Structure formats: C-alpha cells, structure tokens
Coordinates of N, CA and C in Angstrom, one line a residue:
Chain A
X1116 N 116.8 83.4 100.5 CA 116.3 84.8 100.5 C 114.9 84.8 101.1
X1117 N 114.7 85.7 102.1 CA 113.4 85.7 102.7 C 112.5 86.8 102.0
X1118 N 111.8 86.3 101.0 CA 111.0 87.3 100.2 C 109.6 87.1 100.6
X1119 N 108.9 88.2 101.0 CA 107.6 88.0 101.6 C 106.5 88.6 100.6
X1120 N 106.8 88.4 99.3 CA 105.8 88.7 98.4 C 104.6 87.7 98.5
X1121 N 103.5 88.0 97.9 CA 102.3 87.1 98.0 C 101.7 86.9 96.6
X1122 N 100.9 85.9 96.4 CA 100.2 85.8 95.2 C 98.8 86.4 95.4
X1123 N 98.3 87.0 94.3 CA 97.0 87.6 94.3 C 96.0 86.7 93.6
X1124 N 94.9 86.4 94.2 CA 93.9 85.5 93.7 C 92.6 86.3 93.5
X1125 N 91.8 85.9 92.5 CA 90.5 86.5 92.3 C 89.5 85.5 92.7
X1126 N 88.6 86.0 93.7 CA 87.6 85.1 94.1 C 86.4 85.1 93.2
X1127 N 86.1 83.9 92.6 CA 85.0 83.8 91.7 C 84.1 82.7 92.2
X1128 N 82.9 83.1 92.8 CA 82.1 82.1 93.5 C 82.8 81.5 94.6
X1129 N 83.0 80.1 94.6 CA 83.7 79.5 95.7 C 85.1 79.1 95.3
X1130 N 85.6 79.7 94.1 CA 86.9 79.3 93.7 C 87.8 80.6 93.7
X1131 N 89.1 80.4 94.0 CA 90.1 81.5 93.9 C 91.0 81.2 92.7
X1132 N 91.0 82.1 91.7 CA 91.8 82.0 90.5 C 93.1 82.8 90.7
X1133 N 94.2 82.3 90.4 CA 95.4 83.0 90.4 C 95.4 84.2 89.4
X1134 N 95.7 85.4 89.9 CA 95.6 86.6 89.1 C 96.9 87.2 88.8
X1135 N 97.8 87.3 89.8 CA 99.1 87.9 89.7 C 100.0 87.3 90.7
X1136 N 101.2 86.9 90.3 CA 102.1 86.2 91.2 C 103.2 87.2 91.8
X1137 N 103.7 86.9 92.9 CA 104.9 87.5 93.5 C 104.6 89.0 93.7
X1138 N 103.5 89.4 94.2 CA 103.1 90.8 94.4 C 103.9 91.3 95.6
X1139 N 104.4 92.5 95.4 CA 105.1 93.2 96.5 C 104.2 94.3 97.0
X1140 N 103.8 95.2 96.1 CA 103.0 96.4 96.5 C 101.6 96.3 96.0
X1141 N 100.7 96.8 96.9 CA 99.3 97.0 96.5 C 98.9 98.4 97.0
X1142 N 98.5 99.3 96.0 CA 98.1 100.7 96.4 C 96.8 101.0 95.8
X1143 N 95.8 101.2 96.7 CA 94.4 101.5 96.2 C 94.5 102.9 95.6
X1144 N 94.0 103.1 94.4 CA 93.9 104.3 93.7 C 92.5 104.5 93.1
X1145 N 92.3 105.7 92.6 CA 90.9 106.0 92.1 C 90.5 105.0 91.0
X1146 N 91.5 104.6 90.1 CA 91.2 103.7 89.0 C 91.1 102.3 89.4
X1147 N 91.5 102.0 90.6 CA 91.5 100.6 91.0 C 92.7 100.3 91.9
X1148 N 93.0 99.0 92.1 CA 94.1 98.7 92.9 C 95.3 98.6 92.0
X1149 N 96.4 99.3 92.3 CA 97.6 99.2 91.6 C 98.4 98.0 92.3
X1150 N 98.7 97.0 91.5 CA 99.5 95.9 92.0 C 100.9 95.9 91.3
X1151 N 101.9 95.7 92.1 CA 103.3 95.7 91.5 C 104.0 94.4 92.0
X1152 N 104.6 93.7 91.1 CA 105.3 92.5 91.6 C 106.7 92.8 91.9
X1153 N 107.5 91.8 92.4 CA 108.8 92.0 92.9 C 109.8 92.5 91.7
X1154 N 109.3 92.3 90.5 CA 110.2 92.7 89.3 C 109.8 94.1 88.8
X1155 N 108.8 94.7 89.5 CA 108.4 96.0 89.1 C 107.3 96.0 88.0
X1156 N 106.8 94.9 87.7 CA 105.7 94.8 86.7 C 104.4 95.2 87.4
X1157 N 103.5 95.9 86.7 CA 102.3 96.4 87.3 C 101.1 96.0 86.6
X1158 N 100.0 95.9 87.4 CA 98.7 95.7 86.9 C 97.7 96.6 87.7
X1159 N 96.7 97.1 87.0 CA 95.6 97.8 87.7 C 94.4 96.9 87.7
X1160 N 93.9 96.7 88.9 CA 92.8 95.8 89.1 C 91.5 96.5 89.5
X1161 N 90.5 96.3 88.8 CA 89.2 97.1 89.0 C 88.4 96.3 90.0
X1162 N 88.7 96.5 91.3 CA 88.0 95.8 92.3 C 88.6 96.1 93.7
X1163 N 88.4 95.2 94.6 CA 88.8 95.5 96.0 C 89.5 94.3 96.6
X1164 N 90.1 94.6 97.8 CA 90.7 93.5 98.6 C 89.6 92.8 99.4
X1165 N 89.5 91.5 99.3 CA 88.6 90.8 100.2 C 89.3 90.3 101.5
X1166 N 90.6 90.0 101.3 CA 91.3 89.4 102.5 C 92.8 89.4 102.2
X1167 N 93.6 89.7 103.2 CA 95.1 89.4 103.1 C 95.3 88.3 104.1
X1168 N 96.1 87.4 103.7 CA 96.6 86.3 104.6 C 98.1 86.2 104.4
X1169 N 98.9 87.0 105.1 CA 100.3 87.2 104.7 C 101.1 86.0 105.0
X1170 N 100.8 85.3 106.1 CA 101.6 84.1 106.5 C 101.5 83.1 105.4
X1171 N 100.3 83.0 104.8 CA 100.0 82.1 103.7 C 100.4 82.7 102.3
X1172 N 100.9 84.0 102.3 CA 101.3 84.6 101.0 C 100.1 84.8 100.1
X1173 N 99.0 85.1 100.7 CA 97.8 85.2 99.8 C 97.1 86.6 99.9
X1174 N 96.7 87.1 98.8 CA 95.9 88.3 98.7 C 94.7 87.9 97.9
X1175 N 93.5 88.1 98.5 CA 92.3 87.7 97.8 C 91.5 88.9 97.3
X1176 N 91.2 89.0 96.0 CA 90.6 90.1 95.4 C 89.2 89.8 94.9
X1177 N 88.4 90.8 94.8 CA 87.1 90.6 94.2 C 86.9 91.7 93.2
X1178 N 86.5 91.3 92.0 CA 86.2 92.2 90.9 C 85.0 93.2 91.2
X1179 N 85.1 94.4 90.8 CA 84.0 95.3 91.0 C 82.8 94.8 90.1
X1180 N 81.7 94.7 90.8 CA 80.5 94.1 90.0 C 80.1 94.9 88.8
X1181 N 80.5 96.2 88.8 CA 80.2 97.1 87.6 C 81.1 96.7 86.5
X1182 N 82.2 96.1 86.7 CA 83.2 95.8 85.6 C 82.7 94.5 84.8
X1183 N 83.2 94.4 83.7 CA 82.9 93.2 82.8 C 81.4 93.1 82.6
Chain B
X987 N 112.6 80.4 110.7 CA 111.2 80.3 110.3 C 110.9 81.5 109.3
X988 N 110.3 81.2 108.2 CA 110.0 82.2 107.2 C 108.6 82.8 107.4
X989 N 108.5 83.7 108.3 CA 107.2 84.3 108.7 C 107.0 85.6 107.9
X990 N 105.9 85.7 107.2 CA 105.8 86.8 106.3 C 104.7 87.8 106.8
X991 N 104.6 87.8 108.1 CA 103.7 88.9 108.7 C 104.3 90.2 108.4
X992 N 103.5 91.3 108.7 CA 103.9 92.7 108.4 C 103.5 93.5 109.6
X993 N 104.1 94.7 109.7 CA 103.7 95.6 110.7 C 102.8 96.6 110.1
X994 N 101.7 97.0 110.8 CA 100.8 98.0 110.3 C 101.1 99.4 110.9
X995 N 101.2 100.3 110.1 CA 101.5 101.7 110.5 C 100.4 102.6 110.1
X996 N 100.2 103.7 110.9 CA 99.2 104.7 110.7 C 99.9 105.9 110.2
X997 N 99.5 106.3 109.0 CA 100.1 107.5 108.4 C 99.4 108.7 109.0
X998 N 100.2 109.6 109.6 CA 99.7 110.8 110.2 C 100.6 111.9 109.7
X999 N 100.1 112.7 108.7 CA 100.9 113.7 108.1 C 102.0 113.1 107.3
X1000 N 103.2 113.4 107.6 CA 104.4 112.8 106.9 C 105.1 111.8 107.8
X1001 N 104.4 111.3 108.9 CA 105.0 110.3 109.7 C 104.1 109.1 109.7
X1002 N 104.8 107.9 109.9 CA 104.1 106.7 110.0 C 104.3 106.2 111.4
X1003 N 103.2 106.0 112.2 CA 103.3 105.5 113.6 C 102.9 104.0 113.6
X1004 N 103.7 103.3 114.3 CA 103.4 101.8 114.5 C 102.0 101.7 115.1
X1005 N 101.2 100.9 114.5 CA 99.8 100.7 115.0 C 99.6 99.2 115.6
X1006 N 100.1 98.2 114.8 CA 99.9 96.8 115.2 C 101.0 96.0 114.6
X1007 N 101.7 95.2 115.4 CA 102.8 94.4 114.9 C 102.4 93.0 114.5
X1008 N 103.2 92.4 113.7 CA 103.1 91.0 113.3 C 101.8 90.6 112.8
X1009 N 101.2 91.5 111.9 CA 99.9 91.2 111.3 C 100.0 90.1 110.3
X1010 N 99.0 89.2 110.4 CA 98.9 88.1 109.5 C 97.7 88.4 108.5
X1011 N 96.5 88.7 109.1 CA 95.3 88.8 108.3 C 94.8 90.2 108.3
X1012 N 94.3 90.7 107.2 CA 93.6 92.0 107.1 C 92.3 91.7 106.3
X1013 N 91.2 91.9 106.9 CA 89.9 91.7 106.3 C 89.0 92.9 106.3
X1014 N 88.8 93.6 105.2 CA 87.8 94.7 105.2 C 86.4 94.3 105.6
X1015 N 85.8 95.0 106.5 CA 84.5 94.7 106.9 C 83.7 96.0 107.0
X1016 N 82.4 95.8 107.2 CA 81.5 97.0 107.3 C 82.0 98.0 108.4
X1017 N 82.5 97.4 109.5 CA 82.9 98.3 110.7 C 84.3 98.8 110.6
X1018 N 85.0 98.4 109.6 CA 86.4 98.8 109.4 C 87.2 97.6 109.0
X1019 N 88.6 97.8 109.1 CA 89.5 96.7 108.8 C 89.7 95.8 110.0
X1020 N 89.4 94.6 109.9 CA 89.8 93.6 110.9 C 91.2 93.2 110.7
X1021 N 92.1 93.4 111.7 CA 93.5 93.0 111.6 C 93.7 91.9 112.6
X1022 N 94.4 90.9 112.2 CA 94.7 89.8 113.2 C 96.2 89.5 113.1
X1023 N 96.8 89.4 114.3 CA 98.3 89.2 114.3 C 98.5 87.7 114.3
X1024 N 99.8 87.3 114.2 CA 100.1 85.9 114.1 C 99.7 85.1 115.3
X1025 N 99.4 85.8 116.5 CA 99.0 85.1 117.7 C 97.4 85.0 117.8
X1026 N 96.7 85.5 116.8 CA 95.3 85.5 116.8 C 94.7 86.7 117.5
X1027 N 95.5 87.6 117.9 CA 94.9 88.9 118.6 C 94.4 89.8 117.5
X1028 N 93.2 90.4 117.8 CA 92.5 91.2 116.8 C 92.4 92.6 117.1
X1029 N 92.3 93.5 116.1 CA 91.9 94.9 116.3 C 91.1 95.2 115.1
X1030 N 90.1 96.1 115.3 CA 89.3 96.6 114.2 C 89.7 98.1 114.0
X1031 N 90.1 98.4 112.8 CA 90.6 99.8 112.5 C 89.6 100.5 111.7
X1032 N 89.3 101.7 112.1 CA 88.3 102.5 111.4 C 89.0 103.4 110.3
X1033 N 89.3 102.8 109.2 CA 90.0 103.5 108.2 C 90.3 102.6 107.0
X1034 N 91.3 102.9 106.2 CA 91.5 102.2 105.0 C 93.0 101.9 104.8
X1035 N 93.3 101.0 103.9 CA 94.6 100.7 103.5 C 95.1 101.7 102.5
X1036 N 96.3 102.3 102.8 CA 96.9 103.3 101.9 C 97.9 102.5 101.0
X1037 N 98.6 101.6 101.5 CA 99.6 100.9 100.8 C 100.0 99.6 101.5
X1038 N 100.3 98.6 100.7 CA 101.0 97.4 101.2 C 102.3 97.4 100.5
X1039 N 103.3 97.1 101.3 CA 104.7 96.9 100.7 C 105.2 95.6 101.4
X1040 N 104.9 94.5 100.8 CA 105.1 93.2 101.5 C 106.5 92.8 101.7
X1041 N 107.3 93.1 100.7 CA 108.8 92.8 100.8 C 109.4 93.5 102.0
X1042 N 108.9 94.7 102.2 CA 109.3 95.5 103.4 C 108.5 95.2 104.7
X1043 N 107.6 94.3 104.6 CA 106.7 93.9 105.8 C 105.9 95.1 106.3
X1044 N 105.4 95.9 105.4 CA 104.7 97.1 105.8 C 103.3 97.2 105.3
X1045 N 102.4 97.5 106.2 CA 101.0 97.9 105.8 C 100.8 99.3 106.3
X1046 N 100.4 100.2 105.4 CA 100.2 101.6 105.8 C 98.7 101.9 105.8
X1047 N 98.2 102.4 106.9 CA 96.8 102.6 107.0 C 96.5 104.1 107.2
X1048 N 95.3 104.5 106.9 CA 94.9 105.9 107.2 C 93.5 105.9 107.9
X1049 N 93.5 106.6 109.0 CA 92.2 106.7 109.7 C 91.1 107.3 108.9
X1050 N 89.9 106.9 109.1 CA 88.8 107.5 108.5 C 88.7 108.9 109.0
X1051 N 88.6 109.9 108.2 CA 88.5 111.3 108.6 C 87.3 111.6 109.5
X1052 N 86.2 110.8 109.4 CA 85.1 111.0 110.2 C 85.3 110.5 111.7
X1053 N 86.3 109.7 111.9 CA 86.6 109.2 113.2 C 87.3 110.2 114.0
X1054 N 87.1 110.1 115.3 CA 87.9 110.9 116.4 C 88.4 112.2 115.9

C-alpha cells in the first residue's frame, strides 16, 4: 500500500524529537496546528511548521515560544 | 517507486486550482512559502498553507489577501 503519511518532529535546538507518527492531515487553526493521523487520531500543536519534506515523510514543527 | 510528493493547489472561492506539481519541500520564510518540487525547481508563494492532506497528495494554499 502506497501510504504517504509523514512523521511530525519537534525541532528542539539541533535535535528533532518525534512528536506524532503517520500524520495524514495538518490544518492550521486559530488554536494551533490540528494534526490528524491515518487512524483519525488528533492532536493540536501550539506552534508552526518549519519545514515539510514529503519525499522523506517528514514534517518539522517548532513550538510557539509563548508556550510552556 | 514510492514517491510521496504532493500537488499544491490554490483555493479560490470554492475551487482549487493546481499551482505546482510534485512538491517535495515546503519551507515558510519571511517572503512567503518556498516550494520545491522533486526536480529541485522552486517557487515562492505569497500566502499560507490552508491544509495538508498527505494521503491524498494534496497541499492547499491560500494567497495573501494583500497580494495582487
């Protein structure tokens, strides 16, 4: 099966930490980024997209500095 | 070959117009979204991401209302 989901990583300094696997949808909303995986599970992420690299199945995110 | 590039569409009203095919990378920058296709060709888009639907190979963009 040719599934083109991606993994979402959180960039922290010079490291990328895995945040959410097998992401299908990403929808920017007022509250943050709504991420939905291929099973329909959702997370809302308080931050922004730094980079998409789809051939590598990577979404790189950065937390909003106001958060945490 | 399992290539997970996506096509980028521009949402105009209730229609999505094809903007750029076989996109690999999307990098938000000060000047707009830098899009790069799987051949390394680049476009800078003055607007934002409305939605990613990776399993459907779709990136939906919206033009900045201040533009054109």
